[in-house]
Every structure is written in structure tokens, then in C-alpha cells.
Amino acid sequence: MKRMYNSNKPIRKYESCYTVYIIANRSKKTSICLSQEMNGFAIKTTKVFSRLVYFEQFYDRNKAMSKKRLLEKLSKDKITKLISAMNSEWLDILYTLIEET
């Protein structure tokens, strides 16, 4: 599985990071979200959408919001191709992120 980070620069202590992410359910229905966190990562899952299948991190709020809007405009087929290119099995990548830290 390819890394999906937008930047090679590590998050510094007390630096804001904006994360655009896609969560999905077993039948590949998706939801596109945006979060802001200091020193880390906040992913909000629900009963319906419980898998983190794609994410990108930004240090610029405007770039993160632009990326979210761009993803929201994509067709379902294009979103499926985007996720499959990075995460072909649609695995929950949250666990791999936790193991890396």
C-alpha cells in the first residue's frame, strides 16, 4: 500500500494540521470529511462509515478545503478509482497509521 501523506514534512509540536479523509462502509459507500488537529490526527467514524480508506494532510487550511471541495465534486466512479489506486483492498488504514507511530 502506498503512503498517502501530502507532505514529507513531519508535523511539529503545536502545529495545526488539516486532514481531508474518506471513510467508507463495507459496501463502499463513502463520506468525505475534513478535520483540524494539533499534533496529530482526528478521524470521526460512525456506525455506518467505519473504515478510513484514504487521507491527505495539509498545513494550509485553504488547500485542505479546496481538496475537500474537489473530492466532493468527483463522481462515485472517480472516487472509487482514487481510493483503489492507493488502497486497492479498501482496508481500514487507521490501524496501519497507529502501528507506524
Short mmCIF file of N, CA and C in Angstrom, two decimals, residues 29-79:
data_model
loop_
_atom_site.label_atom_id
_atom_site.label_comp_id
_atom_site.label_asym_id
_atom_site.label_seq_id
_atom_site.Cartn_x
_atom_site.Cartn_y
_atom_site.Cartn_z
N LYS A 29 -19.75 2.58 0.19
CA LYS A 29 -20.39 3.89 0.24
C LYS A 29 -19.44 4.79 1.03
N THR A 30 -19.23 6.02 0.54
CA THR A 30 -18.19 6.86 1.12
C THR A 30 -18.72 8.18 1.68
N SER A 31 -17.91 8.77 2.55
CA SER A 31 -18.18 10.09 3.10
C SER A 31 -16.85 10.85 3.14
N ILE A 32 -16.84 12.08 2.64
CA ILE A 32 -15.62 12.89 2.59
C ILE A 32 -15.66 13.88 3.75
N CYS A 33 -14.57 13.96 4.51
CA CYS A 33 -14.54 14.77 5.72
C CYS A 33 -13.28 15.62 5.79
N LEU A 34 -13.31 16.60 6.67
CA LEU A 34 -12.16 17.49 6.92
C LEU A 34 -12.05 17.68 8.41
N SER A 35 -10.85 17.56 8.95
CA SER A 35 -10.65 17.82 10.37
C SER A 35 -9.38 18.62 10.59
N GLN A 36 -9.32 19.29 11.72
CA GLN A 36 -8.13 20.03 12.10
C GLN A 36 -7.70 19.52 13.46
N GLU A 37 -6.43 19.24 13.57
CA GLU A 37 -5.89 18.74 14.82
C GLU A 37 -4.54 19.37 15.10
N MET A 38 -4.23 19.51 16.36
CA MET A 38 -2.88 19.90 16.77
C MET A 38 -2.14 18.60 17.09
N ASN A 39 -0.95 18.44 16.55
CA ASN A 39 -0.11 17.26 16.85
C ASN A 39 -0.77 15.94 16.55
N GLY A 40 -1.45 15.83 15.48
CA GLY A 40 -1.97 14.50 15.22
C GLY A 40 -3.12 14.44 14.28
N PHE A 41 -4.03 13.61 14.63
CA PHE A 41 -4.97 13.11 13.67
C PHE A 41 -6.30 12.87 14.37
N ALA A 42 -7.37 13.42 13.86
CA ALA A 42 -8.70 13.15 14.42
C ALA A 42 -9.59 12.61 13.31
N ILE A 43 -9.96 11.37 13.42
CA ILE A 43 -10.85 10.75 12.44
C ILE A 43 -12.14 10.40 13.17
N LYS A 44 -13.22 10.91 12.66
CA LYS A 44 -14.51 10.63 13.27
C LYS A 44 -15.25 9.60 12.42
N THR A 45 -15.45 8.43 12.99
CA THR A 45 -16.18 7.39 12.28
C THR A 45 -17.58 7.28 12.89
N THR A 46 -18.46 6.65 12.19
CA THR A 46 -19.83 6.45 12.66
C THR A 46 -20.17 4.97 12.54
N LYS A 47 -21.38 4.62 12.94
CA LYS A 47 -21.82 3.24 12.77
C LYS A 47 -21.85 2.84 11.30
N VAL A 48 -22.27 3.77 10.46
CA VAL A 48 -22.40 3.48 9.02
C VAL A 48 -21.03 3.50 8.34
N PHE A 49 -20.21 4.50 8.61
CA PHE A 49 -18.90 4.64 7.98
C PHE A 49 -17.83 4.35 9.02
N SER A 50 -17.23 3.19 8.94
CA SER A 50 -16.30 2.79 10.00
C SER A 50 -14.87 2.54 9.52
N ARG A 51 -14.60 2.71 8.23
CA ARG A 51 -13.26 2.44 7.71
C ARG A 51 -12.63 3.69 7.14
N LEU A 52 -11.43 3.99 7.57
CA LEU A 52 -10.65 5.06 6.95
C LEU A 52 -9.96 4.44 5.74
N VAL A 53 -10.31 4.92 4.54
CA VAL A 53 -9.76 4.30 3.33
C VAL A 53 -8.83 5.23 2.55
N TYR A 54 -8.83 6.52 2.88
CA TYR A 54 -7.99 7.48 2.14
C TYR A 54 -7.83 8.73 2.99
N PHE A 55 -6.64 9.34 2.94
CA PHE A 55 -6.48 10.63 3.59
C PHE A 55 -5.30 11.40 3.00
N GLU A 56 -5.35 12.70 3.15
CA GLU A 56 -4.24 13.60 2.81
C GLU A 56 -4.15 14.63 3.90
N GLN A 57 -2.92 15.03 4.24
CA GLN A 57 -2.71 16.05 5.27
C GLN A 57 -2.16 17.31 4.64
N PHE A 58 -2.61 18.44 5.16
CA PHE A 58 -2.19 19.76 4.68
C PHE A 58 -1.85 20.64 5.87
N TYR A 59 -0.94 21.59 5.65
CA TYR A 59 -0.63 22.58 6.67
C TYR A 59 -1.38 23.88 6.40
N ASP A 60 -1.93 24.01 5.21
CA ASP A 60 -2.67 25.20 4.80
C ASP A 60 -4.16 24.88 4.77
N ARG A 61 -4.94 25.62 5.55
CA ARG A 61 -6.38 25.39 5.66
C ARG A 61 -7.08 25.53 4.30
N ASN A 62 -6.69 26.55 3.54
CA ASN A 62 -7.33 26.78 2.24
C ASN A 62 -7.09 25.64 1.26
N LYS A 63 -5.87 25.09 1.27
CA LYS A 63 -5.58 23.96 0.39
C LYS A 63 -6.39 22.73 0.79
N ALA A 64 -6.54 22.52 2.09
CA ALA A 64 -7.33 21.38 2.58
C ALA A 64 -8.79 21.54 2.17
N MET A 65 -9.32 22.74 2.33
CA MET A 65 -10.72 22.97 1.97
C MET A 65 -10.92 22.84 0.46
N SER A 66 -9.95 23.29 -0.32
CA SER A 66 -10.04 23.15 -1.78
C SER A 66 -10.04 21.68 -2.19
N LYS A 67 -9.17 20.90 -1.55
CA LYS A 67 -9.10 19.47 -1.85
C LYS A 67 -10.42 18.77 -1.50
N LYS A 68 -11.00 19.13 -0.35
CA LYS A 68 -12.28 18.54 0.04
C LYS A 68 -13.37 18.88 -0.98
N ARG A 69 -13.42 20.13 -1.40
CA ARG A 69 -14.42 20.53 -2.40
C ARG A 69 -14.21 19.79 -3.72
N LEU A 70 -12.95 19.64 -4.11
CA LEU A 70 -12.63 18.91 -5.34
C LEU A 70 -13.11 17.47 -5.25
N LEU A 71 -12.83 16.81 -4.13
CA LEU A 71 -13.26 15.42 -3.96
C LEU A 71 -14.78 15.31 -3.96
N GLU A 72 -15.45 16.27 -3.36
CA GLU A 72 -16.91 16.23 -3.31
C GLU A 72 -17.55 16.38 -4.69
N LYS A 73 -16.84 17.01 -5.61
CA LYS A 73 -17.35 17.19 -6.97
C LYS A 73 -17.12 15.98 -7.86
N LEU A 74 -16.24 15.09 -7.45
CA LEU A 74 -15.94 13.91 -8.26
C LEU A 74 -17.11 12.94 -8.27
N SER A 75 -17.22 12.21 -9.36
CA SER A 75 -18.26 11.18 -9.44
C SER A 75 -17.87 10.00 -8.54
N LYS A 76 -18.84 9.16 -8.26
CA LYS A 76 -18.59 7.98 -7.43
C LYS A 76 -17.52 7.08 -8.06
N ASP A 77 -17.55 6.93 -9.38
CA ASP A 77 -16.55 6.11 -10.07
C ASP A 77 -15.14 6.67 -9.89
N LYS A 78 -14.99 7.98 -9.99
CA LYS A 78 -13.66 8.59 -9.84
C LYS A 78 -13.16 8.47 -8.40
N ILE A 79 -14.05 8.59 -7.44
CA ILE A 79 -13.66 8.42 -6.03
C ILE A 79 -13.22 6.97 -5.81
#
